[in-house]
PDB file of C-alpha atoms in Angstrom:
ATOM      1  CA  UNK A  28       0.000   0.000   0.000  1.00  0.00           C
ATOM      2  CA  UNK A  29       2.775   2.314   0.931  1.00  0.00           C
ATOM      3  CA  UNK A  30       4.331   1.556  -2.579  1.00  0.00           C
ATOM      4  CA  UNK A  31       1.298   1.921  -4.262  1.00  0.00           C
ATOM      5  CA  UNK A  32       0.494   5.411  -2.317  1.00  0.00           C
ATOM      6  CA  UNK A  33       3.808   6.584  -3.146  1.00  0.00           C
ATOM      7  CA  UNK A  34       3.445   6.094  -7.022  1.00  0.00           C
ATOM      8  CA  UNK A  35       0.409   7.909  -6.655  1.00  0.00           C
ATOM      9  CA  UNK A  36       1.932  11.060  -5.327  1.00  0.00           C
ATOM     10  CA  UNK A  37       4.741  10.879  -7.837  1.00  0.00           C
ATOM     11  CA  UNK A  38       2.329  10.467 -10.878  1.00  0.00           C
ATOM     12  CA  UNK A  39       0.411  13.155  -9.997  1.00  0.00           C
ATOM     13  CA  UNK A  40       3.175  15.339  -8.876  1.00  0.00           C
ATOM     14  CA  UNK A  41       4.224  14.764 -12.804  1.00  0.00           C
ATOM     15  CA  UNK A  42       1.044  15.693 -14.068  1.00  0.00           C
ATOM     16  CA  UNK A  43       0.788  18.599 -12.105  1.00  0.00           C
ATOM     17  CA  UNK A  44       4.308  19.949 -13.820  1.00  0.00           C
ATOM     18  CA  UNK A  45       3.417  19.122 -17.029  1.00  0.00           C
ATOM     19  CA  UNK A  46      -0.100  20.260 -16.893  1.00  0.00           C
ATOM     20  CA  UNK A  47       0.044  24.378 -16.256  1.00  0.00           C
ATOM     21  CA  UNK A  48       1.901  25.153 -18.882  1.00  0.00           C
ATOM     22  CA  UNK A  49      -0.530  24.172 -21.435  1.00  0.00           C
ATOM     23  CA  UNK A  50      -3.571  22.907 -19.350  1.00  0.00           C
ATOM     24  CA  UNK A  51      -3.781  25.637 -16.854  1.00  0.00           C
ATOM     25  CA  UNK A  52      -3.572  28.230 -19.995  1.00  0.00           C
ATOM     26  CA  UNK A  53      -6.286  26.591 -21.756  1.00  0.00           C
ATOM     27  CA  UNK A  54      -8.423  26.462 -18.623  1.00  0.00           C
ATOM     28  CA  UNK A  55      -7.555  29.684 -17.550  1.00  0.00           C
ATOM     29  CA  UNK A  56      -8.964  30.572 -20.877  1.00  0.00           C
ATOM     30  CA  UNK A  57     -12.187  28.144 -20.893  1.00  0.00           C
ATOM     31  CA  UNK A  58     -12.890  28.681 -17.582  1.00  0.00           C
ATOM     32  CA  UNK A  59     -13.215  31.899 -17.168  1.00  0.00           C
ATOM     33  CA  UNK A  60     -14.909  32.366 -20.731  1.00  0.00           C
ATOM     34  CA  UNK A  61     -18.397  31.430 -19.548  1.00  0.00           C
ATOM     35  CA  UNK A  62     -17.899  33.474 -16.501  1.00  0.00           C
ATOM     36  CA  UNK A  63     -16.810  36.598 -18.307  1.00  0.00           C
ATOM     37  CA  UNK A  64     -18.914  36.032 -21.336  1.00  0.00           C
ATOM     38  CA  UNK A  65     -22.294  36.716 -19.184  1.00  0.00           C
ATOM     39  CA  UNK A  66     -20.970  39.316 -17.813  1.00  0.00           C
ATOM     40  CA  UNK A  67     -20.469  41.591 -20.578  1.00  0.00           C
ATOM     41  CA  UNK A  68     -24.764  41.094 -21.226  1.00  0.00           C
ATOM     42  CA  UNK A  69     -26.250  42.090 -17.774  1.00  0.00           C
ATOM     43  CA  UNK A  70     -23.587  44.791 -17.713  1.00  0.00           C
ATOM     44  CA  UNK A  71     -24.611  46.118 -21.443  1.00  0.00           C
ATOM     45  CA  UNK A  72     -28.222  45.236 -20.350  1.00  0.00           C
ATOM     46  CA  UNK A  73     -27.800  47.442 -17.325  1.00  0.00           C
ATOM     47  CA  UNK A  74     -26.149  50.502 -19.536  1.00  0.00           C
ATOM     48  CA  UNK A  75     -28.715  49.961 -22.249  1.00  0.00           C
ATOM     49  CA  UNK A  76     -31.954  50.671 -19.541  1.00  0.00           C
ATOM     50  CA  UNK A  77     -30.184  53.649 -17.253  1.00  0.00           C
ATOM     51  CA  UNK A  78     -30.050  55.773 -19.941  1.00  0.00           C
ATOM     52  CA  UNK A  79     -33.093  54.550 -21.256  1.00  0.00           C
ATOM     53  CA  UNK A  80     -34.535  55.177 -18.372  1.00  0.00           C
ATOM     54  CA  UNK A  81     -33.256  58.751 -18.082  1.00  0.00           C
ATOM     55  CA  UNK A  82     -34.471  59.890 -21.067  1.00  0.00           C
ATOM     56  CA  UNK A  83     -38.123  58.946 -20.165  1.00  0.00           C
ATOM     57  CA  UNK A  84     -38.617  59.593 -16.751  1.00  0.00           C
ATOM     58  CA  UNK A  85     -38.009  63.455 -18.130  1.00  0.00           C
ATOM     59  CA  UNK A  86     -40.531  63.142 -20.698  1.00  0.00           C
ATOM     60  CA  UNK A  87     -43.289  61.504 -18.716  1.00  0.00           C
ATOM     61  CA  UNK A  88     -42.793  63.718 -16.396  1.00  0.00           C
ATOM     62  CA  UNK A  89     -43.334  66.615 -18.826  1.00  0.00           C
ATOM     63  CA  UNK A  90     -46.388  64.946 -20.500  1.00  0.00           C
ATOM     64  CA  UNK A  91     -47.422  64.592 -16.786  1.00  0.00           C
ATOM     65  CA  UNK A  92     -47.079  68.523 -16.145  1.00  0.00           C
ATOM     66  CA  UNK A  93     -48.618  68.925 -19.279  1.00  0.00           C
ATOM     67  CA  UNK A  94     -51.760  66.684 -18.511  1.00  0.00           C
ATOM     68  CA  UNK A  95     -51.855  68.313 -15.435  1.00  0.00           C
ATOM     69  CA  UNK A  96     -52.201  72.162 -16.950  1.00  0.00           C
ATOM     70  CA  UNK A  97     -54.183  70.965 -18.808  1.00  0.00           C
ATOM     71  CA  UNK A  98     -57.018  69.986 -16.526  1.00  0.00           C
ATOM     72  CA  UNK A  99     -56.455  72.968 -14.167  1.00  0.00           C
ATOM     73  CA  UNK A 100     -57.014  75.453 -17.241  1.00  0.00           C
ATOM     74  CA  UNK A 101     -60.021  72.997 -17.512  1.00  0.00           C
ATOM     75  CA  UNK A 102     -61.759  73.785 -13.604  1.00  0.00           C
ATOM     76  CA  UNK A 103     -60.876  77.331 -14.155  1.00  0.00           C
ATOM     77  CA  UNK A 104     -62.756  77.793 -17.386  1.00  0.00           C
ATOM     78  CA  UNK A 105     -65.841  76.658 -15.532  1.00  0.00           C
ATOM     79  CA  UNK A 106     -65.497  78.163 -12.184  1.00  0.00           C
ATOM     80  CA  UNK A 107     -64.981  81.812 -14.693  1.00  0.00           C
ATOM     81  CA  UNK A 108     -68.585  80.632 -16.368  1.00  0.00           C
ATOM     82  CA  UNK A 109     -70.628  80.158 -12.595  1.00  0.00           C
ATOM     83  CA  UNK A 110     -69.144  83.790 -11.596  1.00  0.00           C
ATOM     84  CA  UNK A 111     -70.538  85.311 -15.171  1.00  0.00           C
ATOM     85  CA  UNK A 112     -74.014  83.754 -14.309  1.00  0.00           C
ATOM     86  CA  UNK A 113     -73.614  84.988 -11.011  1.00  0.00           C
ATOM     87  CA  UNK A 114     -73.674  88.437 -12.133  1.00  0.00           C
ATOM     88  CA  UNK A 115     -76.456  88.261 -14.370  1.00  0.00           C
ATOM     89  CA  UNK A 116     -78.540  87.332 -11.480  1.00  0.00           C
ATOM     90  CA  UNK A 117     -77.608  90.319  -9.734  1.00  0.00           C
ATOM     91  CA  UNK A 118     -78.969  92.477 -12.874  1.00  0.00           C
ATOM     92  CA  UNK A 119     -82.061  90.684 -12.688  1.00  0.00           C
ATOM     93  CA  UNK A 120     -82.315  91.702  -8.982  1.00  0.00           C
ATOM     94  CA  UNK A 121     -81.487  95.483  -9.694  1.00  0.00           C
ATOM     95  CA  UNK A 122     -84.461  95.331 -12.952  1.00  0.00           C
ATOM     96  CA  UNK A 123     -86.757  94.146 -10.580  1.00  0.00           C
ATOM     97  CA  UNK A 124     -85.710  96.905  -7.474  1.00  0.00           C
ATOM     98  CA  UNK A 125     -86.150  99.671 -10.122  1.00  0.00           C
ATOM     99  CA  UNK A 126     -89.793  98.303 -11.507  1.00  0.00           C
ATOM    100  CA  UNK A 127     -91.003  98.250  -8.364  1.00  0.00           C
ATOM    101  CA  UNK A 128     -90.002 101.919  -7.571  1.00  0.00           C
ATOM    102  CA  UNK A 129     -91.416 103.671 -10.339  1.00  0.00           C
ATOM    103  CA  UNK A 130     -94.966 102.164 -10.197  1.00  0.00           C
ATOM    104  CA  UNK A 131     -97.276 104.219  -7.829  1.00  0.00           C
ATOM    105  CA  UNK A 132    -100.305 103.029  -5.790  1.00  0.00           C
ATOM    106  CA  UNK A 133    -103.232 104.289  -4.584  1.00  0.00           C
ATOM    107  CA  UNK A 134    -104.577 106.939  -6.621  1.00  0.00           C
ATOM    108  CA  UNK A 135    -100.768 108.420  -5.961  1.00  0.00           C
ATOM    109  CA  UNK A 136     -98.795 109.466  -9.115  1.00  0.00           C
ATOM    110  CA  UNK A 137     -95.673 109.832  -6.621  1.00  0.00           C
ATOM    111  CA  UNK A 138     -93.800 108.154  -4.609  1.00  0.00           C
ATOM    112  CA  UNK A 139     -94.668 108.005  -0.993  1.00  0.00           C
ATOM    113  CA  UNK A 140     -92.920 108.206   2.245  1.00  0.00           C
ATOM    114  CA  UNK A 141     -93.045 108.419   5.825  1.00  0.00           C
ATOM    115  CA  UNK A 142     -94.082 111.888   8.081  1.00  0.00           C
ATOM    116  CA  UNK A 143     -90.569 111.340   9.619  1.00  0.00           C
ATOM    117  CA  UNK A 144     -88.726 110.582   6.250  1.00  0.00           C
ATOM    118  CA  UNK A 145     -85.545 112.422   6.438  1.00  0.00           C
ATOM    119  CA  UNK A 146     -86.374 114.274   3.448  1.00  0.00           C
ATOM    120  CA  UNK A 147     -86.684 118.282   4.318  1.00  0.00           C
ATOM    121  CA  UNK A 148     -90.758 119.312   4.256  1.00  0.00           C
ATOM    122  CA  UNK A 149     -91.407 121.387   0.920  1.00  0.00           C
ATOM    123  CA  UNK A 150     -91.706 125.313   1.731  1.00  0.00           C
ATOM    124  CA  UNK A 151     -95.101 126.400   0.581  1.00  0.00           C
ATOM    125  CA  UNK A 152     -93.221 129.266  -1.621  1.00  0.00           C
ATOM    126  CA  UNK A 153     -91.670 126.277  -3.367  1.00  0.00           C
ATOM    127  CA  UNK A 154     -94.809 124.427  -4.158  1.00  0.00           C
ATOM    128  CA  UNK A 155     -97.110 124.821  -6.976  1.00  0.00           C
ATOM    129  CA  UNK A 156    -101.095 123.406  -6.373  1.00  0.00           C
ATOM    130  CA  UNK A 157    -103.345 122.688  -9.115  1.00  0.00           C
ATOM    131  CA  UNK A 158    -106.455 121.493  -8.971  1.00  0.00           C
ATOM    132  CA  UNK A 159    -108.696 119.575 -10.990  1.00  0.00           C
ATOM    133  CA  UNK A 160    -111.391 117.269 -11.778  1.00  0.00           C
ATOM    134  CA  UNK A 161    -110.937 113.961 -13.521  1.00  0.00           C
ATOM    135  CA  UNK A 162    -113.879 114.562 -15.364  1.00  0.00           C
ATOM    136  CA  UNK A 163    -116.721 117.895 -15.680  1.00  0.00           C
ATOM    137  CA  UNK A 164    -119.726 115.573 -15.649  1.00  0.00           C
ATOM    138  CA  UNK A 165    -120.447 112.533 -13.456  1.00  0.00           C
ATOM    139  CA  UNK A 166    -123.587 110.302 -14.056  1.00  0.00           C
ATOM    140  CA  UNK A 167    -125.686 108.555 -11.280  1.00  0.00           C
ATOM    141  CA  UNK A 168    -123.497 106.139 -10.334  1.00  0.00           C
ATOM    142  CA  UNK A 169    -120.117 107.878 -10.797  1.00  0.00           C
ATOM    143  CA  UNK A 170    -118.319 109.260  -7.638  1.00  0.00           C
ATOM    144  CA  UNK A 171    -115.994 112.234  -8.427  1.00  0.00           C
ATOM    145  CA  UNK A 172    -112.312 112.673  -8.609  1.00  0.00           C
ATOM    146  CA  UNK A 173    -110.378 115.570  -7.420  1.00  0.00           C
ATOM    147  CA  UNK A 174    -106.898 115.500  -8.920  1.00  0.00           C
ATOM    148  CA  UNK A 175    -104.461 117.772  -6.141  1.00  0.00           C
ATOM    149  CA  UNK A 176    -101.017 118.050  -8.200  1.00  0.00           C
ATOM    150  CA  UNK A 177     -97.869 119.949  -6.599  1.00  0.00           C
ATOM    151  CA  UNK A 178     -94.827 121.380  -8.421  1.00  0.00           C
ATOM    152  CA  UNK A 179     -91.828 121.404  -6.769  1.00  0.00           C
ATOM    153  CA  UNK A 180     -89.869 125.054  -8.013  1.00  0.00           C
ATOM    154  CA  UNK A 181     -86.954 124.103  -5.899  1.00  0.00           C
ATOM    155  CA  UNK A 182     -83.699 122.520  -6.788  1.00  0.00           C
ATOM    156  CA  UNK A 183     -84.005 119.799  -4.233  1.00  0.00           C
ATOM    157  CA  UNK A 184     -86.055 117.093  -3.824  1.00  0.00           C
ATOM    158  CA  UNK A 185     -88.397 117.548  -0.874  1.00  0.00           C
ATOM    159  CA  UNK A 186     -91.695 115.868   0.767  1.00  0.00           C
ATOM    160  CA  UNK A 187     -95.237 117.646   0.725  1.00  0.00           C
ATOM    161  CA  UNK A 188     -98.343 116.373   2.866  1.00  0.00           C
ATOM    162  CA  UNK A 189    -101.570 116.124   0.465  1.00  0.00           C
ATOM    163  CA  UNK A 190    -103.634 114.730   2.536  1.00  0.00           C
ATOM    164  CA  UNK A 191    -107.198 115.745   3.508  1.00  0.00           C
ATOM    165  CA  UNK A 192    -105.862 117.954   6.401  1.00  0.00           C
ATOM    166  CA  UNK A 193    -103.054 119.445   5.071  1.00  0.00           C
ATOM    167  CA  UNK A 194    -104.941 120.642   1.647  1.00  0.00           C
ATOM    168  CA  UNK A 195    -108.428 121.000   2.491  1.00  0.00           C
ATOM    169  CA  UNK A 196    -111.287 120.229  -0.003  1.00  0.00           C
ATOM    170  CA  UNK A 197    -115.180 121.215   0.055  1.00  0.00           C
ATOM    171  CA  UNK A 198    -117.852 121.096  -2.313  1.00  0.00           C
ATOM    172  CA  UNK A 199    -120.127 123.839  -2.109  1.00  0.00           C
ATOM    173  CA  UNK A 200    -123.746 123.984  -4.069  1.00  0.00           C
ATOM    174  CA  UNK A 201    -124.864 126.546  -6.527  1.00  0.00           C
ATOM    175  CA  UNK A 202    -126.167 128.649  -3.174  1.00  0.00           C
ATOM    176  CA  UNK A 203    -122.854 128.064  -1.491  1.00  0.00           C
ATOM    177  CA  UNK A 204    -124.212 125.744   0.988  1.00  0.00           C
ATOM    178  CA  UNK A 205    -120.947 123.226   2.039  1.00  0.00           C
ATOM    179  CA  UNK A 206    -121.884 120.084   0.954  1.00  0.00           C
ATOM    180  CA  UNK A 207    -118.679 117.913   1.487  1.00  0.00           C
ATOM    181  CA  UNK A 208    -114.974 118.418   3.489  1.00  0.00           C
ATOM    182  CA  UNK A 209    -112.296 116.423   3.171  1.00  0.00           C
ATOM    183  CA  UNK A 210    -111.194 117.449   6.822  1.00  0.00           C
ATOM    184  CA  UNK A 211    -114.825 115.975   8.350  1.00  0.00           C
ATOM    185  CA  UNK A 212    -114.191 113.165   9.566  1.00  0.00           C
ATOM    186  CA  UNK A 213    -112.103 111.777   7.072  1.00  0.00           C
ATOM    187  CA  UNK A 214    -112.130 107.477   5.982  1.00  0.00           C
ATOM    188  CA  UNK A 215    -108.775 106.957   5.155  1.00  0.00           C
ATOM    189  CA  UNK A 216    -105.059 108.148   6.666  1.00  0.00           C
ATOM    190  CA  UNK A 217    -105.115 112.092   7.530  1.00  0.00           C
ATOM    191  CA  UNK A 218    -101.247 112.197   5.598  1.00  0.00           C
ATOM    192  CA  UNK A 219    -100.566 111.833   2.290  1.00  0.00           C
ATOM    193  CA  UNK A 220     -96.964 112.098   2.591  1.00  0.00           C
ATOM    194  CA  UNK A 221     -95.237 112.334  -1.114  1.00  0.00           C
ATOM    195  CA  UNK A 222     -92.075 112.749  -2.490  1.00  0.00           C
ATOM    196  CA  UNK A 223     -91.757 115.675  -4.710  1.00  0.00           C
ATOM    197  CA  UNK A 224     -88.368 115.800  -7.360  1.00  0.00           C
ATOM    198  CA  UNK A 225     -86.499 119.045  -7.623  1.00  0.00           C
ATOM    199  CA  UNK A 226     -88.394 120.441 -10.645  1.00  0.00           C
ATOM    200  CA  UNK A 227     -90.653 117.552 -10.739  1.00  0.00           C
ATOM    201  CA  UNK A 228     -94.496 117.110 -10.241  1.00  0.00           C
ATOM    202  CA  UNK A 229     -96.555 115.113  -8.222  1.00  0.00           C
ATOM    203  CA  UNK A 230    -100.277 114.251  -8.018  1.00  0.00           C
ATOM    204  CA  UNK A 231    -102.783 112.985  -5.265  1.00  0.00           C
ATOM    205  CA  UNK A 232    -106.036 112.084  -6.242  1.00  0.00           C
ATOM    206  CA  UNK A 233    -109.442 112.497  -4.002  1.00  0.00           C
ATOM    207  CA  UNK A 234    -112.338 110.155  -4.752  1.00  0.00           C
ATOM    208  CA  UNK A 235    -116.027 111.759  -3.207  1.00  0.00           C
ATOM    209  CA  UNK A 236    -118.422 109.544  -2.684  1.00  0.00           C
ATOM    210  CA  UNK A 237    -121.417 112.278  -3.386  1.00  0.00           C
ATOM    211  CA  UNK A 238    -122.446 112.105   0.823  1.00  0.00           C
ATOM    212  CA  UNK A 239    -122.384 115.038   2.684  1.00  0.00           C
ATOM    213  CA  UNK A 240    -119.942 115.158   5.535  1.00  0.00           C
ATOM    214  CA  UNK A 241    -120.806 115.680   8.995  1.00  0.00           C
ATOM    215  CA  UNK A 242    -118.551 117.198  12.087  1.00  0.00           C
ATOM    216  CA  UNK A 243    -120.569 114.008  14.117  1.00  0.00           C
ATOM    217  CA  UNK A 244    -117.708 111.474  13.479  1.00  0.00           C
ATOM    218  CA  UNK A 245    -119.883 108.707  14.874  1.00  0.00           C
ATOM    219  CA  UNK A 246    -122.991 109.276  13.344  1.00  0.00           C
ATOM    220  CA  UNK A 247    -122.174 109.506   9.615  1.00  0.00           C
ATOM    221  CA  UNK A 248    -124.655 110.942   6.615  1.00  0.00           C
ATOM    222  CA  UNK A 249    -126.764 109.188   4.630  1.00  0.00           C
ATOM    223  CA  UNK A 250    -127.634 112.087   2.207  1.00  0.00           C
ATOM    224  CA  UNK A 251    -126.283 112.272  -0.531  1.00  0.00           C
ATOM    225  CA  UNK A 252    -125.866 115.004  -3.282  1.00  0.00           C
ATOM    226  CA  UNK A 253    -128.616 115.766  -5.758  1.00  0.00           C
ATOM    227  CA  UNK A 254    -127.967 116.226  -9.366  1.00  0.00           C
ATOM    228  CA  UNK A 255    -126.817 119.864 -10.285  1.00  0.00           C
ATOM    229  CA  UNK A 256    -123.752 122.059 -10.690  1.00  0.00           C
ATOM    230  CA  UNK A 257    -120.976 122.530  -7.534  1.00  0.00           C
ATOM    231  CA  UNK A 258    -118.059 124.518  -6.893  1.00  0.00           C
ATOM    232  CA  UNK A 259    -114.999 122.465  -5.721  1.00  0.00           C
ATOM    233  CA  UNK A 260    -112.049 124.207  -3.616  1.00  0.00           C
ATOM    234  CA  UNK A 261    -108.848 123.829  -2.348  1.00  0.00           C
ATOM    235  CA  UNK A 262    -107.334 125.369   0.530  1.00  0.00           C
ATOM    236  CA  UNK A 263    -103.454 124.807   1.996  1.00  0.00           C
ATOM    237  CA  UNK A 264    -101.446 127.234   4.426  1.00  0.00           C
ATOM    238  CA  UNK A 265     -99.578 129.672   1.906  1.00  0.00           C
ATOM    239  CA  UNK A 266    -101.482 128.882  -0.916  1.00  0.00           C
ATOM    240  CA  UNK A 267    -104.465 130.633  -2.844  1.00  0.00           C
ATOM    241  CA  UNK A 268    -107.412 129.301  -2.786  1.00  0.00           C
ATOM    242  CA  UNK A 269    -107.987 126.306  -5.552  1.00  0.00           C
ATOM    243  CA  UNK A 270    -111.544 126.009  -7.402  1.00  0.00           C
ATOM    244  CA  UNK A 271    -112.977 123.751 -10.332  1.00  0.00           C
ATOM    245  CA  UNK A 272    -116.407 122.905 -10.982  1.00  0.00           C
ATOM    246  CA  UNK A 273    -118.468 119.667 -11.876  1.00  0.00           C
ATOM    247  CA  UNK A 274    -121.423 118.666 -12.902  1.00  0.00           C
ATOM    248  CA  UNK A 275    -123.757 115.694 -11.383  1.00  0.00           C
ATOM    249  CA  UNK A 276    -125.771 114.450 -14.343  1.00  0.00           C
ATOM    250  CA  UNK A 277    -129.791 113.689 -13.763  1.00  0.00           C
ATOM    251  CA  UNK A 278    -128.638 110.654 -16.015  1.00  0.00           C
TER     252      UNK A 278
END
């Protein structure tokens, strides 16, 4: 065995001498081949997808951005249309604010306003009173209207009190017997408080229903006026005296 163990070692210290010089070079160069050869692929591989990947990140990015703008630009457009509607609405308020202004109420061709509006009260040398009658002849069943109108000669607006206190009205008959005052006992308010434009004109209207008026508030008339001709006046502190005449038709 020792012999045998012996040759062993001395065989395979020859083969070992003979073998690098040609052996080792050739496995040196086989060997290493398919370790090196794989590595030149993940390592081109790898090169090949970093700058690949460079170059798109960027421009997805970019097209993200863009996308982006896009939809903002989007949400602003509509949020620009609500505001735009918005303000038509208010318009449609202000139309309706004005419409309501202008129209007047009650017989009243002006606009009216409280006794304690802050308006200054209309100087009687700056008013102008008309009156007249809506018609000259009234049949049975008509009730006459006085028309009071005031002209305001000032060059500021102002407030004047037409009611029946403030400008007094009476019907007198042809034997200038007082039929009717507006001041006896009167139905409706005692103010007719109106607003009167610098230069502008106003009107108050009076509507008679044909009874004679009585100083007894609680016991009212029942007589009314018979047909004929009467003499209508009005009176107001600083003003002349106002007259028109009508007519009460038979039929």
């Amino acid at each position: 065995m020792v012999v045998l163990l012996v040759a062993l070692v001395l065989w395979f210290v020859g083969s070992g001498d003979d073998g690098p010089p040609n052996g080792s070079a050739g496995a040196g160069a086989s060997s290493p081949a398919p370790s090196i050869t794989p590595g030149p692929t993940p390592s081109g591989s790898a090169i090949t997808s970093r700058p690949g990947g460079r170059d798109e990140s960027p421009g997805e990015e970019t097209g993200g951005g863009g996308t982006g703008t896009s939809s903002g630009a989007g949400t602003g457009g509509g949020e620009g249309t609500g505001g735009s509607a918005g303000s038509g609405s208010g318009s449609g308020s202000q139309d309706g604010s004005s419409a309501g202004t202008s129209s007047g109420t009650g017989g009243d061709s002006g606009r009216r306003v409280a006794a304690g509006s802050p308006l200054p009260n209309c100087a009687p040398a700056a008013l102008e009173l008309a009156l007249s009658s809506a018609k000259v002849s009234y049949g049975p069943d008509e009730k006459p209207e006085f028309r009071i109108t005031a002209k305001n000669t000032s060059a500021a607006t102002c407030k004047a009190d037409l009611g029946p206190l403030a400008v007094v009205l009476t019907v007198s008959d042809d034997a200038d017997d007082e039929v009717w005052s507006s001041k006896q006992c009167p139905r409706g308010p005692r103010t007719a408080w109106l607003s009167v434009p610098a230069g502008g004109t106003v009107t108050h209207t009076v509507a008679w229903d044909r009874r004679y008026s009585t100083e007894q508030c609680d016991k009212p008339s029942t007589r009314s006026a018979s047909p004929g001709t009467y003499l209508v006046e009005a009176a107001a502190p600083g003003q002349k005296v106002l007259r028109a005449s009508i007519t009460l038709a038979k039929d």
